[in-house]
Amino acid sequence: DADVTQTPRNRITKTGKRIMLECSQTKGHDRMYWYRQDPGLGLRLIYYSFDVKDINKGEISDGYSVSRQAQAKFSLSLESAIPNQTALYFCATSDTRDRAARAFFGQGTRLTVV
Amino acid sequence: QKEVEQNSGPLSVPEGAIASLNCTYSDRVSQSFFWYRQYSGKSPELIMSIYSNGDKEDGRFTAQLNKASQYVSLLIRDSQPSDSATYLCAVNDWGGGADGLTFGKGTHLIIQP
């Protein structure tokens, strides 16, 4: 089983719909992140969380919100999906105790907004 | 704003040859350096990390770091078709956490059989 699990793996949704992407981890890491990846643009940070009570905006947070339900769970919501949110979304984790802050990624969610 | 620059490629290398991937970074305080491999449609997989100047070897992979030149490279010896992927360079500073992890856009590597 994957240490960092994302659901769903693929999703097609209509413009204006609310959608939630979920991430859970068994690595025991305290830090969790949401990235999106677009062709030619690389990985861009949407939100990150250092613990349950700590949520921070990343580079491209507009149009997104997050919830850290537990240390192991971090969900990303698109309140009103739009076509330019079509992308590959990754959840990642890291451990504060790891001074190098290595990041480990989930399998990804391919989201298409039509 | 930290920047990490990579040649997007594609870089085409014959099977069995050495593939050399390069990366430069803008922030001199960067202390941790990583190479991730990403197959098309899949998640990035950490394959190498390096923190000190010099070379670090792991199997067919060697990471090289030169902080004075702000340059990181990845060498893949005896390249195999299964090495064909996009390689992402990432940098971080000590204690910054992965909020401070900055990725390059990746180099697409093709190993020709």
Short mmCIF file of C-alpha atoms in Angstrom, two decimals:
data_model
loop_
_atom_site.label_atom_id
_atom_site.label_comp_id
_atom_site.label_asym_id
_atom_site.label_seq_id
_atom_site.Cartn_x
_atom_site.Cartn_y
_atom_site.Cartn_z
CA ASP A 1 0.00 0.00 0.00
CA ALA A 2 1.15 3.53 -0.79
CA ASP A 3 2.38 5.63 2.14
CA VAL A 4 0.62 8.69 0.72
CA THR A 5 -2.79 7.94 -0.78
CA GLN A 6 -4.88 10.28 -2.87
CA THR A 7 -8.52 9.86 -3.81
CA PRO A 8 -9.92 9.98 -6.37
CA ARG A 9 -7.20 9.14 -8.91
CA ASN A 10 -9.16 10.60 -11.79
CA ARG A 11 -12.11 12.96 -11.82
CA ILE A 12 -14.08 14.78 -14.46
CA THR A 13 -16.32 17.53 -13.20
CA LYS A 14 -18.37 20.37 -14.64
CA THR A 15 -17.64 24.06 -14.38
CA GLY A 16 -19.10 25.54 -11.21
CA LYS A 17 -19.22 22.30 -9.24
CA ARG A 18 -17.60 21.89 -5.86
CA ILE A 19 -15.06 19.12 -5.66
CA MET A 20 -12.86 17.73 -2.92
CA LEU A 21 -9.60 15.87 -3.33
CA GLU A 22 -8.46 13.82 -0.40
CA CYS A 23 -5.05 12.80 0.88
CA SER A 24 -4.12 10.46 3.68
CA GLN A 25 -0.71 9.27 4.82
CA THR A 26 0.72 6.53 6.99
CA LYS A 27 4.26 7.92 7.12
CA GLY A 28 3.69 9.69 10.44
CA HIS A 29 4.83 12.98 8.93
CA ASP A 30 3.55 16.23 10.37
CA ARG A 31 3.80 18.38 7.25
CA MET A 32 1.48 18.03 4.28
CA TYR A 33 1.23 19.88 0.98
CA TRP A 34 -0.88 20.24 -2.12
CA TYR A 35 0.75 20.90 -5.49
CA ARG A 36 -0.59 21.17 -8.98
CA GLN A 37 1.38 20.32 -12.09
CA ASP A 38 0.73 21.70 -15.53
CA PRO A 39 2.70 20.96 -18.69
CA GLY A 40 5.58 23.42 -19.00
CA LEU A 41 4.89 25.02 -15.62
CA GLY A 42 6.31 22.44 -13.27
CA LEU A 43 5.09 21.81 -9.75
CA ARG A 44 3.44 24.74 -7.99
CA LEU A 45 2.52 24.83 -4.32
CA ILE A 46 -1.14 25.50 -3.53
CA TYR A 47 -1.35 25.11 0.27
CA TYR A 48 0.74 23.60 3.02
CA SER A 49 0.20 22.64 6.64
CA PHE A 50 2.73 22.06 9.40
CA ASP A 51 0.19 20.54 11.77
CA VAL A 52 -3.55 20.31 12.31
CA LYS A 53 -3.82 23.91 13.50
CA ASP A 54 -1.51 25.39 10.90
CA ILE A 55 -2.58 26.15 7.33
CA ASN A 56 -0.62 28.32 4.93
CA LYS A 57 -1.18 29.60 1.43
CA GLY A 58 1.28 28.68 -1.25
CA GLU A 59 2.10 30.25 -4.57
CA ILE A 60 -1.30 29.70 -6.22
CA SER A 61 -4.02 29.41 -3.55
CA ASP A 62 -6.75 31.47 -5.23
CA GLY A 63 -9.79 29.33 -6.00
CA TYR A 64 -8.75 26.61 -3.57
CA SER A 65 -9.29 25.85 0.10
CA VAL A 66 -7.95 23.11 2.36
CA SER A 67 -8.80 21.29 5.54
CA ARG A 68 -6.42 19.38 7.81
CA GLN A 69 -8.79 16.99 9.53
CA ALA A 70 -6.09 15.07 11.35
CA GLN A 71 -2.33 14.75 11.22
CA ALA A 72 -2.75 12.07 8.59
CA LYS A 73 -5.43 13.74 6.46
CA PHE A 74 -5.34 16.83 4.29
CA SER A 75 -8.03 17.65 1.75
CA LEU A 76 -8.14 20.17 -1.06
CA SER A 77 -11.40 21.76 -2.22
CA LEU A 78 -12.30 23.62 -5.34
CA GLU A 79 -15.36 25.63 -4.33
CA SER A 80 -16.45 26.39 -7.88
CA ALA A 81 -14.35 24.54 -10.41
CA ILE A 82 -13.24 26.29 -13.59
CA PRO A 83 -11.58 24.81 -16.69
CA ASN A 84 -8.14 26.29 -15.98
CA GLN A 85 -8.04 24.20 -12.82
CA THR A 86 -7.68 21.17 -15.05
CA ALA A 87 -4.34 19.73 -13.95
CA LEU A 88 -2.54 16.91 -12.17
CA TYR A 89 -2.73 17.41 -8.41
CA PHE A 90 -0.27 15.94 -5.93
CA CYS A 91 -0.30 15.66 -2.20
CA ALA A 92 3.08 15.44 -0.47
CA THR A 93 4.37 14.97 3.05
CA SER A 94 7.56 15.71 4.94
CA ASP A 95 8.82 15.34 8.48
CA THR A 96 9.88 18.31 10.61
CA ARG A 97 12.48 16.03 12.20
CA ASP A 98 14.08 15.52 8.79
CA ARG A 99 16.41 18.48 8.58
CA ALA A 100 16.69 18.06 4.85
CA ALA A 101 12.89 18.18 4.57
CA ARG A 102 12.61 15.49 1.91
CA ALA A 103 9.17 15.44 0.34
CA PHE A 104 7.25 12.27 -0.56
CA PHE A 105 4.41 12.37 -3.02
CA GLY A 106 1.08 10.62 -3.44
CA GLN A 107 0.07 8.98 -6.71
CA GLY A 108 -1.69 12.09 -7.99
CA THR A 109 -5.22 13.03 -9.00
CA ARG A 110 -5.92 13.91 -12.60
CA LEU A 111 -8.71 16.49 -12.56
CA THR A 112 -10.54 17.63 -15.66
CA VAL A 113 -13.02 20.49 -15.49
CA VAL A 114 -15.33 20.68 -18.49
CA GLN B 1 11.88 34.35 -5.18
CA LYS B 2 14.01 31.24 -5.48
CA GLU B 3 14.52 29.93 -8.97
CA VAL B 4 15.68 26.56 -10.15
CA GLU B 5 16.63 26.27 -13.80
CA GLN B 6 16.82 23.13 -15.88
CA ASN B 7 17.06 22.55 -19.59
CA SER B 8 13.67 21.14 -20.56
CA GLY B 9 15.13 18.87 -23.25
CA PRO B 10 14.40 16.41 -24.55
CA LEU B 11 17.84 15.00 -23.87
CA SER B 12 18.43 11.93 -25.98
CA VAL B 13 21.11 9.44 -24.88
CA PRO B 14 22.00 6.02 -26.35
CA GLU B 15 21.42 2.99 -24.19
CA GLY B 16 24.50 2.17 -22.14
CA ALA B 17 25.90 5.72 -22.25
CA ILE B 18 26.11 8.26 -19.44
CA ALA B 19 23.23 10.71 -19.14
CA SER B 20 24.15 14.07 -17.63
CA LEU B 21 21.43 16.31 -16.24
CA ASN B 22 22.12 19.80 -14.97
CA CYS B 23 20.45 22.30 -12.68
CA THR B 24 21.27 25.77 -11.42
CA TYR B 25 19.67 27.58 -8.52
CA SER B 26 19.45 31.20 -7.52
CA ASP B 27 19.30 31.20 -3.70
CA ARG B 28 22.71 30.95 -2.07
CA VAL B 29 21.19 29.87 1.26
CA SER B 30 19.93 26.63 -0.28
CA GLN B 31 21.33 23.68 1.62
CA SER B 32 19.44 20.59 0.47
CA PHE B 33 19.33 19.41 -3.10
CA PHE B 34 17.20 16.68 -4.58
CA TRP B 35 16.61 14.83 -7.79
CA TYR B 36 13.16 13.40 -8.44
CA ARG B 37 12.27 11.09 -11.30
CA GLN B 38 8.80 11.35 -12.78
CA TYR B 39 7.33 9.02 -15.35
CA SER B 40 4.59 10.44 -17.54
CA GLY B 41 1.36 10.79 -15.56
CA LYS B 42 2.96 9.46 -12.38
CA SER B 43 4.13 11.07 -9.17
CA PRO B 44 7.65 12.37 -8.56
CA GLU B 45 9.90 9.80 -6.90
CA LEU B 46 12.90 10.90 -4.84
CA ILE B 47 16.02 9.23 -6.23
CA MET B 48 18.93 11.28 -4.88
CA SER B 49 19.61 13.90 -2.24
CA ILE B 50 22.86 15.76 -1.61
CA TYR B 51 23.84 18.32 0.99
CA SER B 52 27.61 18.79 0.73
CA ASN B 53 29.89 19.86 -2.06
CA GLY B 54 31.24 17.00 -4.12
CA ASP B 55 29.84 13.74 -5.41
CA LYS B 56 27.38 11.28 -3.94
CA GLU B 57 26.95 7.91 -5.59
CA ASP B 58 24.07 5.47 -5.30
CA GLY B 59 24.15 2.59 -7.73
CA ARG B 60 24.11 3.92 -11.27
CA PHE B 61 23.29 7.44 -10.06
CA THR B 62 25.77 10.13 -9.02
CA ALA B 63 24.73 13.54 -7.77
CA GLN B 64 27.23 16.36 -7.91
CA LEU B 65 27.00 19.63 -6.02
CA ASN B 66 29.01 22.82 -6.41
CA LYS B 67 27.66 25.48 -4.07
CA ALA B 68 30.12 28.13 -5.23
CA SER B 69 28.76 27.82 -8.76
CA GLN B 70 25.18 27.11 -7.52
CA TYR B 71 25.11 24.04 -9.68
CA VAL B 72 23.75 20.54 -9.17
CA SER B 73 23.99 17.68 -11.59
CA LEU B 74 22.84 14.09 -11.91
CA LEU B 75 24.80 11.47 -13.81
CA ILE B 76 23.16 8.19 -14.81
CA ARG B 77 25.67 5.53 -15.85
CA ASP B 78 24.85 2.62 -18.13
CA SER B 79 21.57 4.29 -19.11
CA GLN B 80 18.62 1.97 -19.62
CA PRO B 81 15.37 2.54 -21.52
CA SER B 82 13.60 2.42 -18.14
CA ASP B 83 15.50 5.60 -17.20
CA SER B 84 13.46 7.51 -19.77
CA ALA B 85 11.49 10.00 -17.68
CA THR B 86 11.41 13.61 -16.60
CA TYR B 87 13.94 14.50 -13.92
CA LEU B 88 13.07 17.27 -11.50
CA CYS B 89 15.71 19.19 -9.58
CA ALA B 90 14.58 20.64 -6.25
CA VAL B 91 16.31 22.76 -3.63
CA ASN B 92 15.57 23.68 -0.04
CA ASP B 93 17.15 25.47 2.89
CA TRP B 94 17.79 23.90 6.28
CA GLY B 95 14.72 23.97 8.46
CA GLY B 96 12.65 25.51 5.72
CA GLY B 97 10.48 22.49 5.35
CA ALA B 98 9.03 21.56 2.04
CA ASP B 99 7.26 24.92 1.92
CA GLY B 100 10.72 26.07 0.97
CA LEU B 101 11.18 23.29 -1.57
CA THR B 102 11.54 24.86 -5.00
CA PHE B 103 11.31 22.69 -8.10
CA GLY B 104 12.72 23.18 -11.55
CA LYS B 105 10.44 22.43 -14.47
CA GLY B 106 12.28 19.25 -15.27
CA THR B 107 14.42 17.73 -18.00
CA HIS B 108 12.84 15.13 -20.25
CA LEU B 109 15.34 12.30 -20.76
CA ILE B 110 14.99 9.75 -23.56
CA ILE B 111 17.20 6.66 -23.61
CA GLN B 112 17.40 5.28 -27.12
CA PRO B 113 17.65 1.48 -27.35
#
